[in-house]
Amino acid sequence: MFLLKTHTVPHDAPSTRLSDYVCGIFEQLPSRKGVKKAIKKGAVRLNGIPAETGRWVQPGDIITLVDLEETPPKSYEFDLEIVHEDDHFAVINKPAGVKVSGNQYRTIVNMLPGNVQPSPLPDALKWAKPVHRLDVPTSGLLMVAKTAQAHMHLGQQLEQKTIKKTYHAIVKGTPTVRGHIRTPVNGQSAHSEFEVLQTVPSLRNETLSLVRLSPHTGRTHQLRIHLASLGHPIVGDTTYDEAGNTMLHKGLFLAATSLQLQHPALTQTVEISIDIPHKFASLLEREARRWEKFRST
């Protein structure tokens, strides 16, 4: 067992049921179902004591998330792109369509043992662990801790919202050039920033736009919900857009492309980025060609 994250309930927090409160503070537990499962396993401690689902949190309470897992993941052979790796942590380029973790065999957790080198440091984890999640259809940068210190430090940065994340997406239509979206997500405050980088004509959707996105909060499906709320859903989003906005075998056009963070062990800022997926440019070029061909006939 090792400590993952600790959170102190602020003095102005309203009295809330533990299972509801934890769902909003630990990124490792993004769903209420996952929270209840973690509480049942004893992975959530309230003031040092294994918590119960029905407990209510009070200002000053200390909530701790621990990892009870002792069985190493079963290795799944798959060549991941390693964008950054040192003795403390790694960053991979998660393929679209792959779950980060779960009961399935084909997950990032099961792929990591064959791709990430074990840390030689004294507080090395038994196996590398993702620090956060990306939606299954989303591709891009995913942080992976190799030591207990890195897991804790990166988790704190996520909680404190000091990690700067950048995404790119292709959306239907033409949003305003730039702006902020503050529509609540699942009843929680949420904030995303966007900027339009390119717009092309499209026979299917009138126009398509490449946008750069910066989430300032980390709600589940936040970017997808926010863009849909503007009337410009992400291309390929089968959950938040109308039927028919998908292309066979192309998936969701959303990718995590850049991270800026404090190194978990060194006093330096680390900036990590990848190119926008090739399929993004291919789609824009294809739609523009189809439009020109239509106009010329």
PDB file of C-alpha atoms in Angstrom:
ATOM      1  CA  MET A   1       0.000   0.000   0.000  1.00  0.00           C
ATOM      2  CA  PHE A   2       1.215   3.520  -0.739  1.00  0.00           C
ATOM      3  CA  LEU A   3      -0.221   6.999  -0.523  1.00  0.00           C
ATOM      4  CA  LEU A   4      -1.609   8.500  -3.710  1.00  0.00           C
ATOM      5  CA  LYS A   5      -3.144  11.831  -2.730  1.00  0.00           C
ATOM      6  CA  THR A   6      -4.243  13.749   0.354  1.00  0.00           C
ATOM      7  CA  HIS A   7      -6.913  16.451   0.421  1.00  0.00           C
ATOM      8  CA  THR A   8      -7.988  18.704   3.275  1.00  0.00           C
ATOM      9  CA  VAL A   9     -11.619  19.831   3.183  1.00  0.00           C
ATOM     10  CA  PRO A  10     -11.587  23.669   3.115  1.00  0.00           C
ATOM     11  CA  HIS A  11     -13.212  25.683   5.882  1.00  0.00           C
ATOM     12  CA  ASP A  12     -15.961  26.987   3.612  1.00  0.00           C
ATOM     13  CA  ALA A  13     -16.978  23.610   2.178  1.00  0.00           C
ATOM     14  CA  PRO A  14     -20.662  22.701   2.649  1.00  0.00           C
ATOM     15  CA  SER A  15     -21.581  19.477   4.403  1.00  0.00           C
ATOM     16  CA  THR A  16     -21.534  16.848   1.668  1.00  0.00           C
ATOM     17  CA  ARG A  17     -21.810  13.082   1.476  1.00  0.00           C
ATOM     18  CA  LEU A  18     -18.320  11.581   1.138  1.00  0.00           C
ATOM     19  CA  SER A  19     -19.089   9.649  -2.051  1.00  0.00           C
ATOM     20  CA  ASP A  20     -20.234  12.864  -3.759  1.00  0.00           C
ATOM     21  CA  TYR A  21     -17.373  14.998  -2.458  1.00  0.00           C
ATOM     22  CA  VAL A  22     -14.570  12.594  -3.452  1.00  0.00           C
ATOM     23  CA  CYS A  23     -15.905  12.407  -7.002  1.00  0.00           C
ATOM     24  CA  GLY A  24     -14.972  16.046  -7.430  1.00  0.00           C
ATOM     25  CA  ILE A  25     -11.466  16.092  -5.926  1.00  0.00           C
ATOM     26  CA  PHE A  26      -9.573  12.969  -7.050  1.00  0.00           C
ATOM     27  CA  GLU A  27      -8.901  12.739 -10.775  1.00  0.00           C
ATOM     28  CA  GLN A  28      -8.157   9.033 -10.357  1.00  0.00           C
ATOM     29  CA  LEU A  29     -11.813   8.599  -9.379  1.00  0.00           C
ATOM     30  CA  PRO A  30     -13.790  10.488 -12.028  1.00  0.00           C
ATOM     31  CA  SER A  31     -17.099   8.653 -11.573  1.00  0.00           C
ATOM     32  CA  ARG A  32     -19.372   8.107  -8.600  1.00  0.00           C
ATOM     33  CA  LYS A  33     -19.316   4.370  -9.317  1.00  0.00           C
ATOM     34  CA  GLY A  34     -15.503   4.365  -9.087  1.00  0.00           C
ATOM     35  CA  VAL A  35     -15.612   6.325  -5.837  1.00  0.00           C
ATOM     36  CA  LYS A  36     -17.999   3.862  -4.201  1.00  0.00           C
ATOM     37  CA  LYS A  37     -15.868   0.948  -5.367  1.00  0.00           C
ATOM     38  CA  ALA A  38     -12.721   2.567  -3.932  1.00  0.00           C
ATOM     39  CA  ILE A  39     -14.450   3.251  -0.609  1.00  0.00           C
ATOM     40  CA  LYS A  40     -15.657  -0.348  -0.436  1.00  0.00           C
ATOM     41  CA  LYS A  41     -12.088  -1.600  -1.069  1.00  0.00           C
ATOM     42  CA  GLY A  42     -10.734   0.622   1.710  1.00  0.00           C
ATOM     43  CA  ALA A  43      -8.741   2.836  -0.652  1.00  0.00           C
ATOM     44  CA  VAL A  44     -10.338   6.039   0.691  1.00  0.00           C
ATOM     45  CA  ARG A  45      -9.416   7.110   4.246  1.00  0.00           C
ATOM     46  CA  LEU A  46     -11.213   9.795   6.236  1.00  0.00           C
ATOM     47  CA  ASN A  47      -8.950  11.232   8.947  1.00  0.00           C
ATOM     48  CA  GLY A  48      -6.774   8.134   8.711  1.00  0.00           C
ATOM     49  CA  ILE A  49      -9.624   5.624   9.051  1.00  0.00           C
ATOM     50  CA  PRO A  50     -11.115   3.581   6.179  1.00  0.00           C
ATOM     51  CA  ALA A  51     -14.135   5.578   5.074  1.00  0.00           C
ATOM     52  CA  GLU A  52     -17.750   4.548   4.737  1.00  0.00           C
ATOM     53  CA  THR A  53     -19.973   5.572   1.817  1.00  0.00           C
ATOM     54  CA  GLY A  54     -22.607   7.154   4.022  1.00  0.00           C
ATOM     55  CA  ARG A  55     -20.256   9.457   5.936  1.00  0.00           C
ATOM     56  CA  TRP A  56     -20.520  13.234   5.533  1.00  0.00           C
ATOM     57  CA  VAL A  57     -17.402  15.373   5.227  1.00  0.00           C
ATOM     58  CA  GLN A  58     -16.814  18.411   7.427  1.00  0.00           C
ATOM     59  CA  PRO A  59     -14.389  21.344   7.116  1.00  0.00           C
ATOM     60  CA  GLY A  60     -10.923  20.286   8.241  1.00  0.00           C
ATOM     61  CA  ASP A  61     -11.416  16.599   7.430  1.00  0.00           C
ATOM     62  CA  ILE A  62      -8.414  14.957   5.778  1.00  0.00           C
ATOM     63  CA  ILE A  63      -9.303  12.611   2.921  1.00  0.00           C
ATOM     64  CA  THR A  64      -6.580  10.287   1.704  1.00  0.00           C
ATOM     65  CA  LEU A  65      -6.524   8.078  -1.378  1.00  0.00           C
ATOM     66  CA  VAL A  66      -4.243   5.042  -1.099  1.00  0.00           C
ATOM     67  CA  ASP A  67      -3.370   2.293  -3.538  1.00  0.00           C
ATOM     68  CA  LEU A  68      -4.100  -1.191  -2.238  1.00  0.00           C
ATOM     69  CA  GLU A  69      -3.264  -2.972  -5.462  1.00  0.00           C
ATOM     70  CA  GLU A  70      -0.718  -5.752  -5.032  1.00  0.00           C
ATOM     71  CA  THR A  71      -1.215  -7.830  -8.187  1.00  0.00           C
ATOM     72  CA  PRO A  72       0.845  -6.535 -11.115  1.00  0.00           C
ATOM     73  CA  PRO A  73      -0.996  -5.934 -14.382  1.00  0.00           C
ATOM     74  CA  LYS A  74      -0.885  -8.652 -16.999  1.00  0.00           C
ATOM     75  CA  SER A  75       1.361  -7.410 -19.777  1.00  0.00           C
ATOM     76  CA  TYR A  76      -0.282  -6.671 -23.123  1.00  0.00           C
ATOM     77  CA  GLU A  77       2.135  -6.469 -26.047  1.00  0.00           C
ATOM     78  CA  PHE A  78       1.720  -3.167 -27.857  1.00  0.00           C
ATOM     79  CA  ASP A  79       4.336  -0.627 -28.935  1.00  0.00           C
ATOM     80  CA  LEU A  80       3.469   2.700 -27.324  1.00  0.00           C
ATOM     81  CA  GLU A  81       5.090   5.942 -28.390  1.00  0.00           C
ATOM     82  CA  ILE A  82       7.167   7.181 -25.450  1.00  0.00           C
ATOM     83  CA  VAL A  83       7.369  10.966 -25.705  1.00  0.00           C
ATOM     84  CA  HIS A  84       9.325  11.526 -22.475  1.00  0.00           C
ATOM     85  CA  GLU A  85      10.891   9.212 -19.903  1.00  0.00           C
ATOM     86  CA  ASP A  86      13.244   9.579 -16.947  1.00  0.00           C
ATOM     87  CA  ASP A  87      13.675   7.759 -13.624  1.00  0.00           C
ATOM     88  CA  HIS A  88      10.675   9.560 -12.128  1.00  0.00           C
ATOM     89  CA  PHE A  89       7.924   9.638 -14.732  1.00  0.00           C
ATOM     90  CA  ALA A  90       7.077   9.102 -18.380  1.00  0.00           C
ATOM     91  CA  VAL A  91       4.679  10.608 -20.888  1.00  0.00           C
ATOM     92  CA  ILE A  92       3.172   8.416 -23.591  1.00  0.00           C
ATOM     93  CA  ASN A  93       1.120   9.174 -26.675  1.00  0.00           C
ATOM     94  CA  LYS A  94      -2.094   7.280 -25.954  1.00  0.00           C
ATOM     95  CA  PRO A  95      -3.703   5.810 -29.070  1.00  0.00           C
ATOM     96  CA  ALA A  96      -7.350   6.632 -29.690  1.00  0.00           C
ATOM     97  CA  GLY A  97      -9.759   3.838 -28.829  1.00  0.00           C
ATOM     98  CA  VAL A  98      -7.725   2.403 -25.934  1.00  0.00           C
ATOM     99  CA  LYS A  99      -8.887   2.585 -22.308  1.00  0.00           C
ATOM    100  CA  VAL A 100      -6.392   3.825 -19.745  1.00  0.00           C
ATOM    101  CA  SER A 101      -7.442   1.184 -17.190  1.00  0.00           C
ATOM    102  CA  GLY A 102     -10.303  -1.133 -16.355  1.00  0.00           C
ATOM    103  CA  ASN A 103     -11.326  -4.753 -16.499  1.00  0.00           C
ATOM    104  CA  GLN A 104     -10.378  -5.172 -20.143  1.00  0.00           C
ATOM    105  CA  TYR A 105      -7.044  -6.711 -21.111  1.00  0.00           C
ATOM    106  CA  ARG A 106      -6.220  -4.160 -23.845  1.00  0.00           C
ATOM    107  CA  THR A 107      -5.557  -1.142 -21.627  1.00  0.00           C
ATOM    108  CA  ILE A 108      -2.725   1.341 -21.207  1.00  0.00           C
ATOM    109  CA  VAL A 109      -2.048  -0.052 -17.715  1.00  0.00           C
ATOM    110  CA  ASN A 110      -1.379  -3.482 -19.213  1.00  0.00           C
ATOM    111  CA  MET A 111       0.721  -2.019 -22.039  1.00  0.00           C
ATOM    112  CA  LEU A 112       3.045  -0.045 -19.763  1.00  0.00           C
ATOM    113  CA  PRO A 113       5.203  -2.922 -18.420  1.00  0.00           C
ATOM    114  CA  GLY A 114       6.468  -3.691 -21.920  1.00  0.00           C
ATOM    115  CA  ASN A 115       7.116  -0.060 -22.808  1.00  0.00           C
ATOM    116  CA  VAL A 116       8.255   1.870 -19.706  1.00  0.00           C
ATOM    117  CA  GLN A 117      11.495   1.028 -17.898  1.00  0.00           C
ATOM    118  CA  PRO A 118      11.291   0.405 -14.112  1.00  0.00           C
ATOM    119  CA  SER A 119      12.716   3.178 -11.947  1.00  0.00           C
ATOM    120  CA  PRO A 120      15.956   2.428 -10.056  1.00  0.00           C
ATOM    121  CA  LEU A 121      15.036   4.878  -7.267  1.00  0.00           C
ATOM    122  CA  PRO A 122      14.277   3.761  -3.680  1.00  0.00           C
ATOM    123  CA  ASP A 123      10.591   4.760  -3.868  1.00  0.00           C
ATOM    124  CA  ALA A 124      10.034   3.104  -7.231  1.00  0.00           C
ATOM    125  CA  LEU A 125       6.517   1.816  -7.815  1.00  0.00           C
ATOM    126  CA  LYS A 126       6.179  -1.886  -8.460  1.00  0.00           C
ATOM    127  CA  TRP A 127       4.868  -0.934 -11.889  1.00  0.00           C
ATOM    128  CA  ALA A 128       4.263   2.346 -13.690  1.00  0.00           C
ATOM    129  CA  LYS A 129       0.861   3.920 -13.082  1.00  0.00           C
ATOM    130  CA  PRO A 130      -1.084   6.538 -15.061  1.00  0.00           C
ATOM    131  CA  VAL A 131      -1.579   9.733 -13.066  1.00  0.00           C
ATOM    132  CA  HIS A 132      -4.733  10.841 -14.884  1.00  0.00           C
ATOM    133  CA  ARG A 133      -7.067   9.673 -17.620  1.00  0.00           C
ATOM    134  CA  LEU A 134      -8.012  10.434 -21.190  1.00  0.00           C
ATOM    135  CA  ASP A 135     -11.370   9.442 -22.659  1.00  0.00           C
ATOM    136  CA  VAL A 136     -11.259   6.200 -24.642  1.00  0.00           C
ATOM    137  CA  PRO A 137     -11.721   7.919 -28.045  1.00  0.00           C
ATOM    138  CA  THR A 138      -9.234  10.712 -27.218  1.00  0.00           C
ATOM    139  CA  SER A 139      -5.595  10.344 -28.207  1.00  0.00           C
ATOM    140  CA  GLY A 140      -2.523  12.132 -26.941  1.00  0.00           C
ATOM    141  CA  LEU A 141      -0.275  12.849 -23.990  1.00  0.00           C
ATOM    142  CA  LEU A 142      -0.758  10.807 -20.817  1.00  0.00           C
ATOM    143  CA  MET A 143       1.453  11.154 -17.728  1.00  0.00           C
ATOM    144  CA  VAL A 144       2.717   7.997 -16.051  1.00  0.00           C
ATOM    145  CA  ALA A 145       4.378   7.909 -12.616  1.00  0.00           C
ATOM    146  CA  LYS A 146       7.310   5.581 -11.933  1.00  0.00           C
ATOM    147  CA  THR A 147       7.903   6.542  -8.279  1.00  0.00           C
ATOM    148  CA  ALA A 148       5.667   7.240  -5.285  1.00  0.00           C
ATOM    149  CA  GLN A 149       7.003  10.807  -5.126  1.00  0.00           C
ATOM    150  CA  ALA A 150       6.167  11.431  -8.780  1.00  0.00           C
ATOM    151  CA  HIS A 151       2.688   9.978  -8.359  1.00  0.00           C
ATOM    152  CA  MET A 152       2.019  12.229  -5.376  1.00  0.00           C
ATOM    153  CA  HIS A 153       3.601  15.368  -6.842  1.00  0.00           C
ATOM    154  CA  LEU A 154       1.939  15.115 -10.246  1.00  0.00           C
ATOM    155  CA  GLY A 155      -1.379  14.355  -8.569  1.00  0.00           C
ATOM    156  CA  GLN A 156      -1.042  17.494  -6.457  1.00  0.00           C
ATOM    157  CA  GLN A 157      -0.326  19.573  -9.554  1.00  0.00           C
ATOM    158  CA  LEU A 158      -3.464  18.201 -11.183  1.00  0.00           C
ATOM    159  CA  GLU A 159      -5.517  19.009  -8.084  1.00  0.00           C
ATOM    160  CA  GLN A 160      -4.080  22.515  -7.883  1.00  0.00           C
ATOM    161  CA  LYS A 161      -4.649  22.992 -11.636  1.00  0.00           C
ATOM    162  CA  THR A 162      -1.060  24.109 -12.240  1.00  0.00           C
ATOM    163  CA  ILE A 163      -0.457  21.746 -15.163  1.00  0.00           C
ATOM    164  CA  LYS A 164      -1.138  23.530 -18.428  1.00  0.00           C
ATOM    165  CA  LYS A 165      -2.806  21.194 -20.926  1.00  0.00           C
ATOM    166  CA  THR A 166      -3.417  21.899 -24.588  1.00  0.00           C
ATOM    167  CA  TYR A 167      -5.686  19.938 -26.904  1.00  0.00           C
ATOM    168  CA  HIS A 168      -6.534  20.219 -30.577  1.00  0.00           C
ATOM    169  CA  ALA A 169      -9.853  19.273 -32.123  1.00  0.00           C
ATOM    170  CA  ILE A 170     -11.824  19.577 -35.335  1.00  0.00           C
ATOM    171  CA  VAL A 171     -15.349  20.872 -34.798  1.00  0.00           C
ATOM    172  CA  LYS A 172     -18.407  21.374 -36.955  1.00  0.00           C
ATOM    173  CA  GLY A 173     -19.019  24.922 -38.109  1.00  0.00           C
ATOM    174  CA  THR A 174     -17.086  28.082 -37.372  1.00  0.00           C
ATOM    175  CA  PRO A 175     -16.916  29.275 -33.757  1.00  0.00           C
ATOM    176  CA  THR A 176     -15.929  32.841 -32.912  1.00  0.00           C
ATOM    177  CA  VAL A 177     -12.170  33.321 -33.301  1.00  0.00           C
ATOM    178  CA  ARG A 178     -11.484  32.780 -29.603  1.00  0.00           C
ATOM    179  CA  GLY A 179     -13.367  32.679 -26.355  1.00  0.00           C
ATOM    180  CA  HIS A 180     -14.075  31.088 -22.987  1.00  0.00           C
ATOM    181  CA  ILE A 181     -16.754  28.547 -22.084  1.00  0.00           C
ATOM    182  CA  ARG A 182     -17.962  28.321 -18.496  1.00  0.00           C
ATOM    183  CA  THR A 183     -20.998  26.054 -18.857  1.00  0.00           C
ATOM    184  CA  PRO A 184     -21.250  23.772 -15.769  1.00  0.00           C
ATOM    185  CA  VAL A 185     -20.484  20.101 -16.398  1.00  0.00           C
ATOM    186  CA  ASN A 186     -22.547  17.579 -14.423  1.00  0.00           C
ATOM    187  CA  GLY A 187     -23.484  20.304 -11.963  1.00  0.00           C
ATOM    188  CA  GLN A 188     -19.873  21.359 -11.355  1.00  0.00           C
ATOM    189  CA  SER A 189     -18.153  24.571 -12.423  1.00  0.00           C
ATOM    190  CA  ALA A 190     -16.040  24.179 -15.545  1.00  0.00           C
ATOM    191  CA  HIS A 191     -13.901  26.478 -17.670  1.00  0.00           C
ATOM    192  CA  SER A 192     -12.428  25.930 -21.123  1.00  0.00           C
ATOM    193  CA  GLU A 193     -10.654  28.315 -23.481  1.00  0.00           C
ATOM    194  CA  PHE A 194     -10.574  27.944 -27.270  1.00  0.00           C
ATOM    195  CA  GLU A 195      -9.012  29.524 -30.340  1.00  0.00           C
ATOM    196  CA  VAL A 196      -9.862  28.829 -33.989  1.00  0.00           C
ATOM    197  CA  LEU A 197      -6.742  28.103 -36.037  1.00  0.00           C
ATOM    198  CA  GLN A 198      -8.190  27.145 -39.433  1.00  0.00           C
ATOM    199  CA  THR A 199     -11.569  26.843 -41.145  1.00  0.00           C
ATOM    200  CA  VAL A 200     -12.360  25.000 -44.397  1.00  0.00           C
ATOM    201  CA  PRO A 201     -15.606  24.583 -46.351  1.00  0.00           C
ATOM    202  CA  SER A 202     -17.373  21.234 -46.012  1.00  0.00           C
ATOM    203  CA  LEU A 203     -20.189  19.657 -48.007  1.00  0.00           C
ATOM    204  CA  ARG A 204     -21.256  17.678 -44.966  1.00  0.00           C
ATOM    205  CA  ASN A 205     -21.166  20.423 -42.341  1.00  0.00           C
ATOM    206  CA  GLU A 206     -20.880  23.715 -44.299  1.00  0.00           C
ATOM    207  CA  THR A 207     -17.557  24.374 -42.542  1.00  0.00           C
ATOM    208  CA  LEU A 208     -15.087  22.533 -40.320  1.00  0.00           C
ATOM    209  CA  SER A 209     -12.677  24.276 -37.948  1.00  0.00           C
ATOM    210  CA  LEU A 210      -9.417  23.279 -36.313  1.00  0.00           C
ATOM    211  CA  VAL A 211      -9.364  24.649 -32.755  1.00  0.00           C
ATOM    212  CA  ARG A 212      -6.802  24.795 -29.970  1.00  0.00           C
ATOM    213  CA  LEU A 213      -8.264  24.111 -26.523  1.00  0.00           C
ATOM    214  CA  SER A 214      -7.084  24.827 -22.983  1.00  0.00           C
ATOM    215  CA  PRO A 215      -9.127  23.262 -20.176  1.00  0.00           C
ATOM    216  CA  HIS A 216      -8.759  25.218 -16.925  1.00  0.00           C
ATOM    217  CA  THR A 217     -10.727  22.587 -15.001  1.00  0.00           C
ATOM    218  CA  GLY A 218     -10.743  18.827 -15.450  1.00  0.00           C
ATOM    219  CA  ARG A 219     -14.325  17.625 -15.560  1.00  0.00           C
ATOM    220  CA  THR A 220     -15.185  14.349 -17.278  1.00  0.00           C
ATOM    221  CA  HIS A 221     -15.820  14.946 -21.015  1.00  0.00           C
ATOM    222  CA  GLN A 222     -15.451  18.685 -20.353  1.00  0.00           C
ATOM    223  CA  LEU A 223     -14.139  19.742 -23.771  1.00  0.00           C
ATOM    224  CA  ARG A 224     -16.621  17.573 -25.631  1.00  0.00           C
ATOM    225  CA  ILE A 225     -19.552  18.924 -23.608  1.00  0.00           C
ATOM    226  CA  HIS A 226     -18.383  22.527 -23.840  1.00  0.00           C
ATOM    227  CA  LEU A 227     -17.942  22.534 -27.612  1.00  0.00           C
ATOM    228  CA  ALA A 228     -21.293  20.822 -28.105  1.00  0.00           C
ATOM    229  CA  SER A 229     -22.891  23.488 -25.885  1.00  0.00           C
ATOM    230  CA  LEU A 230     -21.603  26.134 -28.320  1.00  0.00           C
ATOM    231  CA  GLY A 231     -23.277  24.342 -31.196  1.00  0.00           C
ATOM    232  CA  HIS A 232     -19.893  23.208 -32.555  1.00  0.00           C
ATOM    233  CA  PRO A 233     -19.479  19.560 -31.474  1.00  0.00           C
ATOM    234  CA  ILE A 234     -16.234  17.736 -32.116  1.00  0.00           C
ATOM    235  CA  VAL A 235     -16.271  15.704 -35.315  1.00  0.00           C
ATOM    236  CA  GLY A 236     -16.750  12.026 -34.546  1.00  0.00           C
ATOM    237  CA  ASP A 237     -18.392  12.551 -31.143  1.00  0.00           C
ATOM    238  CA  THR A 238     -21.111   9.918 -30.962  1.00  0.00           C
ATOM    239  CA  THR A 239     -22.144  10.969 -27.446  1.00  0.00           C
ATOM    240  CA  TYR A 240     -22.624  14.733 -27.663  1.00  0.00           C
ATOM    241  CA  ASP A 241     -23.569  15.223 -31.302  1.00  0.00           C
ATOM    242  CA  GLU A 242     -26.403  14.106 -33.527  1.00  0.00           C
ATOM    243  CA  ALA A 243     -26.207  10.810 -35.363  1.00  0.00           C
ATOM    244  CA  GLY A 244     -24.384  10.888 -38.685  1.00  0.00           C
ATOM    245  CA  ASN A 245     -21.487  13.090 -37.589  1.00  0.00           C
ATOM    246  CA  THR A 246     -19.016  10.245 -37.778  1.00  0.00           C
ATOM    247  CA  MET A 247     -16.741   8.825 -40.451  1.00  0.00           C
ATOM    248  CA  LEU A 248     -16.107   5.131 -40.718  1.00  0.00           C
ATOM    249  CA  HIS A 249     -13.020   4.084 -38.741  1.00  0.00           C
ATOM    250  CA  LYS A 250     -11.899   7.703 -38.182  1.00  0.00           C
ATOM    251  CA  GLY A 251     -12.985   8.093 -34.544  1.00  0.00           C
ATOM    252  CA  LEU A 252     -13.049  11.281 -32.466  1.00  0.00           C
ATOM    253  CA  PHE A 253     -11.024  14.270 -33.661  1.00  0.00           C
ATOM    254  CA  LEU A 254      -9.689  15.298 -30.249  1.00  0.00           C
ATOM    255  CA  ALA A 255      -6.072  14.976 -29.115  1.00  0.00           C
ATOM    256  CA  ALA A 256      -4.065  16.072 -26.061  1.00  0.00           C
ATOM    257  CA  THR A 257      -1.056  17.684 -27.711  1.00  0.00           C
ATOM    258  CA  SER A 258       0.888  19.614 -25.060  1.00  0.00           C
ATOM    259  CA  LEU A 259       1.733  19.566 -21.345  1.00  0.00           C
ATOM    260  CA  GLN A 260       3.565  22.117 -19.230  1.00  0.00           C
ATOM    261  CA  LEU A 261       4.324  21.005 -15.674  1.00  0.00           C
ATOM    262  CA  GLN A 262       6.760  21.153 -12.792  1.00  0.00           C
ATOM    263  CA  HIS A 263       9.093  18.171 -12.805  1.00  0.00           C
ATOM    264  CA  PRO A 264       8.043  15.964  -9.852  1.00  0.00           C
ATOM    265  CA  ALA A 265      11.596  15.775  -8.456  1.00  0.00           C
ATOM    266  CA  LEU A 266      13.578  18.607 -10.038  1.00  0.00           C
ATOM    267  CA  THR A 267      13.090  22.365  -9.734  1.00  0.00           C
ATOM    268  CA  GLN A 268      12.424  22.911 -13.397  1.00  0.00           C
ATOM    269  CA  THR A 269       9.483  23.334 -15.739  1.00  0.00           C
ATOM    270  CA  VAL A 270       8.989  20.594 -18.297  1.00  0.00           C
ATOM    271  CA  GLU A 271       7.236  21.242 -21.600  1.00  0.00           C
ATOM    272  CA  ILE A 272       6.206  18.220 -23.663  1.00  0.00           C
ATOM    273  CA  SER A 273       4.358  18.313 -26.969  1.00  0.00           C
ATOM    274  CA  ILE A 274       3.501  16.204 -29.988  1.00  0.00           C
ATOM    275  CA  ASP A 275       2.339  17.019 -33.499  1.00  0.00           C
ATOM    276  CA  ILE A 276      -1.360  17.258 -34.234  1.00  0.00           C
ATOM    277  CA  PRO A 277      -2.426  13.793 -35.492  1.00  0.00           C
ATOM    278  CA  HIS A 278      -2.058  13.366 -39.249  1.00  0.00           C
ATOM    279  CA  LYS A 279      -5.717  12.440 -39.618  1.00  0.00           C
ATOM    280  CA  PHE A 280      -6.677  16.019 -38.666  1.00  0.00           C
ATOM    281  CA  ALA A 281      -4.883  17.593 -41.650  1.00  0.00           C
ATOM    282  CA  SER A 282      -6.079  14.785 -43.919  1.00  0.00           C
ATOM    283  CA  LEU A 283      -9.709  15.460 -43.015  1.00  0.00           C
ATOM    284  CA  LEU A 284      -9.426  19.211 -43.589  1.00  0.00           C
ATOM    285  CA  GLU A 285      -7.656  18.744 -46.925  1.00  0.00           C
ATOM    286  CA  ARG A 286     -10.158  16.123 -48.060  1.00  0.00           C
ATOM    287  CA  GLU A 287     -13.170  18.259 -47.157  1.00  0.00           C
ATOM    288  CA  ALA A 288     -11.685  21.291 -48.919  1.00  0.00           C
ATOM    289  CA  ARG A 289     -10.980  19.250 -52.076  1.00  0.00           C
ATOM    290  CA  ARG A 290     -14.507  17.854 -52.105  1.00  0.00           C
ATOM    291  CA  TRP A 291     -15.906  21.369 -51.795  1.00  0.00           C
ATOM    292  CA  GLU A 292     -13.781  22.666 -54.669  1.00  0.00           C
ATOM    293  CA  LYS A 293     -14.717  19.697 -56.849  1.00  0.00           C
ATOM    294  CA  PHE A 294     -18.399  20.286 -56.113  1.00  0.00           C
ATOM    295  CA  ARG A 295     -18.120  23.974 -57.023  1.00  0.00           C
ATOM    296  CA  SER A 296     -16.325  23.237 -60.284  1.00  0.00           C
ATOM    297  CA  THR A 297     -18.940  20.783 -61.573  1.00  0.00           C
TER     298      THR A 297
END
